[in-house]
CSV table of C-alpha atoms in Angstrom, one decimal:
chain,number,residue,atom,x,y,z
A,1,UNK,CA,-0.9,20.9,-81.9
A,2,UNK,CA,-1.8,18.5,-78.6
A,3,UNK,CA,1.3,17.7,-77.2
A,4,UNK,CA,2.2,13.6,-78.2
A,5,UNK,CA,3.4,12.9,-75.0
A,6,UNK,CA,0.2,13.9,-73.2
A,7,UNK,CA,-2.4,11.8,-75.6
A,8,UNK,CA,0.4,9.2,-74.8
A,9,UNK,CA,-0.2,8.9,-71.2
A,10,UNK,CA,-4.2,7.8,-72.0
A,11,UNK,CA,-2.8,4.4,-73.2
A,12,UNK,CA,-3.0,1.1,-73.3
A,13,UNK,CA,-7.3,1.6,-73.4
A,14,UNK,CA,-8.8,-0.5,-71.7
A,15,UNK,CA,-12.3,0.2,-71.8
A,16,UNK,CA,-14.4,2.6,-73.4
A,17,UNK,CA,-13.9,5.0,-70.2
A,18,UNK,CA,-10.8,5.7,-71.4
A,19,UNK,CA,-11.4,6.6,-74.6
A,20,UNK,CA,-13.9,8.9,-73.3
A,21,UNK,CA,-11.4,10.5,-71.2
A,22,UNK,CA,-9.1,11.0,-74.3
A,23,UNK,CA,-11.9,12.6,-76.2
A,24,UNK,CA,-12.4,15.1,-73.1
A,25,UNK,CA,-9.3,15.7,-73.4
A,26,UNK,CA,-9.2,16.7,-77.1
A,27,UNK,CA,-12.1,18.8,-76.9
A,28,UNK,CA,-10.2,21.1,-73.7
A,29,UNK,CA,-7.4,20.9,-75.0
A,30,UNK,CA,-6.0,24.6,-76.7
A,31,UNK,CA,-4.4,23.0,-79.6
A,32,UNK,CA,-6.1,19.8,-80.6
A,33,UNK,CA,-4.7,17.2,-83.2
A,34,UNK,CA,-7.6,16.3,-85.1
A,35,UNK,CA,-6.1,13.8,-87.3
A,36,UNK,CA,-5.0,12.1,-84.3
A,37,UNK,CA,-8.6,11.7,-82.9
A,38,UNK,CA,-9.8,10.4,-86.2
A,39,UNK,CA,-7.0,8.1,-86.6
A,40,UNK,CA,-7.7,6.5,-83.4
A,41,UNK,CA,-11.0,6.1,-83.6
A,42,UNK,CA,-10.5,4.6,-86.8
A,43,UNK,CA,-8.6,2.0,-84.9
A,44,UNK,CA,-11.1,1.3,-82.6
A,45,UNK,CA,-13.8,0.8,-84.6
A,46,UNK,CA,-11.6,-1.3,-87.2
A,47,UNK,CA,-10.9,-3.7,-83.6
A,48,UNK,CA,-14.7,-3.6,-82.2
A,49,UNK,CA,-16.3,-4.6,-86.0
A,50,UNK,CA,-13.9,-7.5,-86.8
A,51,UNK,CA,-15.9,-10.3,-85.0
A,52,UNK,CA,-18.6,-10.5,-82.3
A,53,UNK,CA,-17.4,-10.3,-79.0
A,54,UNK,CA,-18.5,-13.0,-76.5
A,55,UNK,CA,-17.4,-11.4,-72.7
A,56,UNK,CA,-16.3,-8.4,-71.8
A,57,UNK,CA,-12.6,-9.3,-71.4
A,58,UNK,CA,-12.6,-9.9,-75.3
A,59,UNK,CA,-13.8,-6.1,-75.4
A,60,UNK,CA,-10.9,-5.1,-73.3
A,61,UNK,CA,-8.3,-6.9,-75.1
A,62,UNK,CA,-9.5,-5.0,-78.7
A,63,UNK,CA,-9.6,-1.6,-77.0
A,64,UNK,CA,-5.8,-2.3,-76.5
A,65,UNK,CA,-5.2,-3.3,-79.6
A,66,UNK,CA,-5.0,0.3,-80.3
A,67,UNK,CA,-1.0,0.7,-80.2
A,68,UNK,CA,-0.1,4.8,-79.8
A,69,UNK,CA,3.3,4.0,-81.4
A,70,UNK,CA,2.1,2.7,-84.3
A,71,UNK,CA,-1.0,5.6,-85.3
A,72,UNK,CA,1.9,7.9,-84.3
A,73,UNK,CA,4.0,6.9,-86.8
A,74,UNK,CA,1.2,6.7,-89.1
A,75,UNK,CA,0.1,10.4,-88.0
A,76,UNK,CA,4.0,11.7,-88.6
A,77,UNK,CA,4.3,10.0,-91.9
A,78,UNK,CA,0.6,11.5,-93.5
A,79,UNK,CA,1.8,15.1,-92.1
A,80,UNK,CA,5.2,15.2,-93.9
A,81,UNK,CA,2.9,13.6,-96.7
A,82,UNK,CA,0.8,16.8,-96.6
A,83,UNK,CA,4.2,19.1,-96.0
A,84,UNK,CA,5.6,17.4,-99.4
A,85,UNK,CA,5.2,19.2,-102.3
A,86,UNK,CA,3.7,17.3,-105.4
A,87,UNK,CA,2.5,18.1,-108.8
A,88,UNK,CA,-1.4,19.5,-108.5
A,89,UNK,CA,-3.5,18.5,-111.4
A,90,UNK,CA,-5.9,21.2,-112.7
A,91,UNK,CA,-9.3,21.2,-111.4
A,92,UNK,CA,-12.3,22.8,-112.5
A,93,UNK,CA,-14.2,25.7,-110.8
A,94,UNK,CA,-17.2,27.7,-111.4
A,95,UNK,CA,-16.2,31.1,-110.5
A,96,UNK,CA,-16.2,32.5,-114.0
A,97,UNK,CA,-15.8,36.4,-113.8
A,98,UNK,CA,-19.4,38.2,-114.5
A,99,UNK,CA,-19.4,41.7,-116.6
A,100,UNK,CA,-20.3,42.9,-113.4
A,101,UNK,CA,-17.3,41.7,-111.8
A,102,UNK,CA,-15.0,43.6,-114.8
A,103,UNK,CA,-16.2,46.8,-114.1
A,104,UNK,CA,-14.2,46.5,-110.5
A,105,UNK,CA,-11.1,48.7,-110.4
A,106,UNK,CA,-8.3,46.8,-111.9
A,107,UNK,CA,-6.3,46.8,-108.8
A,108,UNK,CA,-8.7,45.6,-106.5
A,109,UNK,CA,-9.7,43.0,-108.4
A,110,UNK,CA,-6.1,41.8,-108.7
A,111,UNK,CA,-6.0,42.2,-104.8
A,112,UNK,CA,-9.0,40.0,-104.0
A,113,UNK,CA,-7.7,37.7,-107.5
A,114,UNK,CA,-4.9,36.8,-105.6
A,115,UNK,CA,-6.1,36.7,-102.1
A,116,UNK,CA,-9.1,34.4,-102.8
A,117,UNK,CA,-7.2,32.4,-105.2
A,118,UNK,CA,-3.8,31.8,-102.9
A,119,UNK,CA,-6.5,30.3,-99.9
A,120,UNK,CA,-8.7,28.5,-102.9
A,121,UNK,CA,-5.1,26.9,-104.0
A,122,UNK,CA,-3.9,25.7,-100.7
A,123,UNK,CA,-7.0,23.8,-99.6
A,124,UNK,CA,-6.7,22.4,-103.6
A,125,UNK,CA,-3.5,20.9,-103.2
A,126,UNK,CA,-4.6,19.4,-99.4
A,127,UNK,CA,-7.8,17.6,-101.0
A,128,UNK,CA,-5.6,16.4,-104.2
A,129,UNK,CA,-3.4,14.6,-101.7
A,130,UNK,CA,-6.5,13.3,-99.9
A,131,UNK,CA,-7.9,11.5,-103.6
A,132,UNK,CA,-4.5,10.7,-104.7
A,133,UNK,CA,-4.1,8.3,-101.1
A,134,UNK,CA,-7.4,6.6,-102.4
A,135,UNK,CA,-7.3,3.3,-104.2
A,136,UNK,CA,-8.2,3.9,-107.9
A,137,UNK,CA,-11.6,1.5,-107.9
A,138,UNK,CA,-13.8,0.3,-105.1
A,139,UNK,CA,-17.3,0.1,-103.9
A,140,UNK,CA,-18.4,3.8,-102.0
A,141,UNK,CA,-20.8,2.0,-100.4
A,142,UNK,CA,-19.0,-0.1,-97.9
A,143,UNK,CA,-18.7,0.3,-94.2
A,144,UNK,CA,-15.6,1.9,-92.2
A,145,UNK,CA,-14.7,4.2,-94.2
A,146,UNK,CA,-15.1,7.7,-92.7
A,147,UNK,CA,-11.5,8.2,-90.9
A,148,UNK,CA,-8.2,8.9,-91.9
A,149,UNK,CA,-7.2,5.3,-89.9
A,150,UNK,CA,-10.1,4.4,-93.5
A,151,UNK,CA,-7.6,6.6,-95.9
A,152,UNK,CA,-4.0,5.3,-94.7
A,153,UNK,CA,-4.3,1.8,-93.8
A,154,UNK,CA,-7.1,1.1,-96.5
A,155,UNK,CA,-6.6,3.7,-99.4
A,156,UNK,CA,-10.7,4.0,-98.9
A,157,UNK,CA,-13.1,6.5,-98.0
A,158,UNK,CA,-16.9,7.2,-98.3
A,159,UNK,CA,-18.2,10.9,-98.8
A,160,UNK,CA,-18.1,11.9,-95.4
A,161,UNK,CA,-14.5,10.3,-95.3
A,162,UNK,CA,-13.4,12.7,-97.6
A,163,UNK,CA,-15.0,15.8,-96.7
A,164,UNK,CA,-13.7,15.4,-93.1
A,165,UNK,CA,-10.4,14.0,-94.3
A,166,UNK,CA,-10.1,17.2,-96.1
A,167,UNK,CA,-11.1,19.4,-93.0
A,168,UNK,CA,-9.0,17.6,-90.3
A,169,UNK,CA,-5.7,17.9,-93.0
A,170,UNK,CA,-6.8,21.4,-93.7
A,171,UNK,CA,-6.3,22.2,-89.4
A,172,UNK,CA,-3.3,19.8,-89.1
A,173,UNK,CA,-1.7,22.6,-91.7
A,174,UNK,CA,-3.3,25.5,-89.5
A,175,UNK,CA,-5.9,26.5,-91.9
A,176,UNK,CA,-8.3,26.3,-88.8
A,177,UNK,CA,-11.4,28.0,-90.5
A,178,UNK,CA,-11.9,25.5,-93.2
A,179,UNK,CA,-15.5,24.1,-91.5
A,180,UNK,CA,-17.0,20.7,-92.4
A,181,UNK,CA,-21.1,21.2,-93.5
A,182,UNK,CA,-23.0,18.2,-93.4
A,183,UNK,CA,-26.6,17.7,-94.9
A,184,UNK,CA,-29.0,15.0,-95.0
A,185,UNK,CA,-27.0,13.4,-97.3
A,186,UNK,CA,-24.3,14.9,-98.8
A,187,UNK,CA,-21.3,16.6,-97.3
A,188,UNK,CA,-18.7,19.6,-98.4
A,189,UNK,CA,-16.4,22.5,-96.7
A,190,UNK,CA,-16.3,26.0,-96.1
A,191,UNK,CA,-13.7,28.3,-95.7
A,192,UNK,CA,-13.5,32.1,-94.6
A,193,UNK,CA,-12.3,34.9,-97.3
A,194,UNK,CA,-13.2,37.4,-94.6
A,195,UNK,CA,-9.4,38.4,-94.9
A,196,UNK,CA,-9.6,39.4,-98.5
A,197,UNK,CA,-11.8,42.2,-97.2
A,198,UNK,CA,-9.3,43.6,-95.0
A,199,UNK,CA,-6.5,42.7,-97.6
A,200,UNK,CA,-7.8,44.4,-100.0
A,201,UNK,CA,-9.1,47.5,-98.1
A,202,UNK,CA,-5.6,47.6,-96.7
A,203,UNK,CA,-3.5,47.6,-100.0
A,204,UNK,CA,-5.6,50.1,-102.2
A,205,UNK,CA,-3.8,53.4,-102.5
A,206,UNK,CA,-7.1,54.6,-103.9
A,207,UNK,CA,-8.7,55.5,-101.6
A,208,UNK,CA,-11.9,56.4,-103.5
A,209,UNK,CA,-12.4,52.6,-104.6
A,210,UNK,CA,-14.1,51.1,-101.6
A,211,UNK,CA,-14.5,48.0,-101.7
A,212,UNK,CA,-17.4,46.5,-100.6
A,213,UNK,CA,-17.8,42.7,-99.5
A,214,UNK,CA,-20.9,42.2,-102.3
A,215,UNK,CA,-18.3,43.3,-104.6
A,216,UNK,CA,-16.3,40.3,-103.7
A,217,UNK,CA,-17.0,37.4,-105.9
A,218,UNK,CA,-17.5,34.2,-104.2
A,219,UNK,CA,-19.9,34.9,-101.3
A,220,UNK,CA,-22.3,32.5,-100.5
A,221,UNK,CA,-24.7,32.2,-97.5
A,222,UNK,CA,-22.7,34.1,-94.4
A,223,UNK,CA,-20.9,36.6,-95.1
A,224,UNK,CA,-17.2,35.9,-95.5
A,225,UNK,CA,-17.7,32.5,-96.3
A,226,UNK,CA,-17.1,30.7,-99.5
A,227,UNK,CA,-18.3,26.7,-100.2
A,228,UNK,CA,-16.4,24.1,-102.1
A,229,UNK,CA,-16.9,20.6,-102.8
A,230,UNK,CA,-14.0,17.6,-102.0
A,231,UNK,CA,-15.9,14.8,-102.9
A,232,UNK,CA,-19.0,13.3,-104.8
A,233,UNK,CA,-22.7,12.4,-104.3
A,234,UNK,CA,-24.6,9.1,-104.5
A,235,UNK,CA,-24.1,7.2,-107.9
A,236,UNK,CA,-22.3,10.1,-109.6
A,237,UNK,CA,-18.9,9.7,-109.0
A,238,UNK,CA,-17.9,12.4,-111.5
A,239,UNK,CA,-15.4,14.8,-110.0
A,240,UNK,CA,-16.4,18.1,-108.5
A,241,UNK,CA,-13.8,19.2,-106.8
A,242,UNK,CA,-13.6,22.6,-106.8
A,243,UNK,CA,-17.3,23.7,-107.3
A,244,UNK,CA,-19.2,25.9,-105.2
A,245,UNK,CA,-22.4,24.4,-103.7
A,246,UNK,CA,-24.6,27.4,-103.8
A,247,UNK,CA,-28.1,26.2,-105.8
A,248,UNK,CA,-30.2,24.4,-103.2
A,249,UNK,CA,-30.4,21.2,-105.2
A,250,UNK,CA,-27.1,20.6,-104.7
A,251,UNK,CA,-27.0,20.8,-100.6
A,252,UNK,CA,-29.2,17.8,-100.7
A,253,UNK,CA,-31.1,19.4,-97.9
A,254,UNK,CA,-34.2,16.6,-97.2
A,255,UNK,CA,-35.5,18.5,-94.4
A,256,UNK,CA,-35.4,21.4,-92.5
A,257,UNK,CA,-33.5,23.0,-95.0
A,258,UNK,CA,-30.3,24.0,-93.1
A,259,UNK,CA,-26.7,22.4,-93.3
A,260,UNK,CA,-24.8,21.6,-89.9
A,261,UNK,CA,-21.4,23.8,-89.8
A,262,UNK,CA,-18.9,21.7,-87.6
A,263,UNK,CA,-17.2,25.0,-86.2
A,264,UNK,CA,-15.6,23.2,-83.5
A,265,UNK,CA,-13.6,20.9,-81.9
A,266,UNK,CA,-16.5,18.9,-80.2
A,267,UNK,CA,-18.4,19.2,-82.9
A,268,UNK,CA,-16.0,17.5,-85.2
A,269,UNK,CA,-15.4,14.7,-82.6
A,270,UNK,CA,-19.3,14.4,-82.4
A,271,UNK,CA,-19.4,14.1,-86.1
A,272,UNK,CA,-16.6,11.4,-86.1
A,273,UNK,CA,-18.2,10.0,-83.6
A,274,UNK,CA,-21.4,9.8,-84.7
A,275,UNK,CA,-20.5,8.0,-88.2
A,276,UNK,CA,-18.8,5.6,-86.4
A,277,UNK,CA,-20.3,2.5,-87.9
A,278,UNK,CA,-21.3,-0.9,-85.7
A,279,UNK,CA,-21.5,-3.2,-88.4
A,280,UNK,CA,-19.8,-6.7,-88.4
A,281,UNK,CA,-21.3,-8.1,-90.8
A,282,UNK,CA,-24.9,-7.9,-92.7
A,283,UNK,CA,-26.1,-10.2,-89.4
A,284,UNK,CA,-24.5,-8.6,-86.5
A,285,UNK,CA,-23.6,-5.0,-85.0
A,286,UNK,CA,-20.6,-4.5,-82.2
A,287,UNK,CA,-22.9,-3.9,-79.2
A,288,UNK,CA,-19.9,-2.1,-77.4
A,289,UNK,CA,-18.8,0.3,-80.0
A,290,UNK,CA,-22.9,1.3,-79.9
A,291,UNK,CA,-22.2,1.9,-76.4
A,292,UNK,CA,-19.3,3.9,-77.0
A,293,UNK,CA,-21.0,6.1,-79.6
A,294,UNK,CA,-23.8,6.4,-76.5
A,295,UNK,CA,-21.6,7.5,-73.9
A,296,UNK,CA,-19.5,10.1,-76.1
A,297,UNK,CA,-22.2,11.8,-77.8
A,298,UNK,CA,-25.4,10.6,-75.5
């Protein structure tokens, strides 16, 4: 995890250079904090959308409005948050076992069982924690609410918010190959069950049971990979988390027909960057925090 007393020395900001220089910084850096990242620029968009700003001195005094000591705290609390241990309500999955799938030697299949289901149960337990910081009813709707500075100091988030929310906790915790997938207009995660291959391979004293990745139940589009959704679409706020998104209609793909997979650091910082949002109010935008978006993802 980036060290605290390096993204210290950035601060105060004083102009959007500096955050610039931060979010270099991030990207190089070995072992990001990408809770961190979001939290602050969660901050700074909360400072540049409150009212117009008239000069650019008033700019400068809201970029240093963005007090390290108090998102660290906010960043050490949600981490032993995510350490805790709390009770996990059920939720609902659609990866009912096929005849197919029974015909699988009984071992392996309680191999891959238990493999699949320990990583499937982790990531669980992350997004619970995510839904249970939100407030119980409010509009989806609204502006400024995609980072985790939305979740903590407003108990809100949008669709993105919690599909990213969910991805940035996932790497805080080191599961670092839980990847954020975007469409047009819908957003969910995908994480790797490459290891169940190997797991399984490894453990079988039969050696005449091979097991073979198509065997493996789960797979969706790469191989290795298995979808899930965190969050909702549009006006149907009914709960899916859990389900796989593997039928086209639910990718929500408008055109092109391919998702974005945020694989890495910089592109995680240009999707938080880029759903950044400059409204004030339904008559003005904050012309600097366009600016900002412009000069961090041009």
């Amino acid at each position: 995890m980036m060290d605290a007393d390096k993204v210290a020395n950035f601060f105060p900001l004083t102009c959007r250079k500096d955050v610039l220089n931060l979010i270099n910084s991030f990207i190089t850096s070995k072992s990001p904090d990408p809770v961190m990242i979001s939290l602050i620029l969660g901050k700074i968009e909360h400072e540049l959308t409150q009212f117009p700003c008239k000069n650019d001195s008033s700019v400068n005094d809201l970029y240093s409005k963005v007090d390290f000591k108090e998102l660290k705290t906010m960043h050490n609390n949600y981490l032993e948050y995510l350490r805790k241990p709390v009770l996990i309500e059920k939720t609902f999955t659609n990866d009912d076992d096929d005849d197919e799938e029974k015909t699988i030697c009984g071992r392996n299949k309680l191999n891959r069982e238990h493999a699949q289901t320990s990583k499937r149960e982790k990531i669980k337990e992350i997004y619970n924690k995510v839904w249970f910081k939100l407030a119980r009813s409010y509009r989806k709707d609204r502006h400024h609410m995609q980072t985790i500075y939305s979740l903590l100091n407003d108990q809100k988030l949008d669709c993105f918010g919690v599909s990213i929310s969910v991805v940035l906790s996932c790497h805080l915790l080191d599961l670092r190959d839980v990847t954020l997938v975007m469409s047009e207009d819908h957003s969910w995660i995908e994480f790797n069950i490459e290891d169940i291959c190997n797991d399984v391979i490894n453990n079988d004293i039969n050696t005449t049971n091979v097991v073979q990745r198509d065997t493996i139940r789960g797979y969706d589009d790469e191989v290795g990979r298995q979808s899930m959704e965190v969050t909702w679409h549009g006006k149907q706020t009914k709960d899916k988390r859990g389900c796989r998104v593997v039928s086209p209609e639910k990718r929500w793909l408008t055109s092109g027909g391919q998702a974005v997979r945020c694989k890495s650091g910089i592109s995680l910082v240009a999707a938080m960057v880029c759903k950044m949002n400059p409204i004030i109010d339904a008559g003005a935008e904050s012309k600097e925090l366009l600016a900002l978006k412009f000069v961090c993802v041009p």
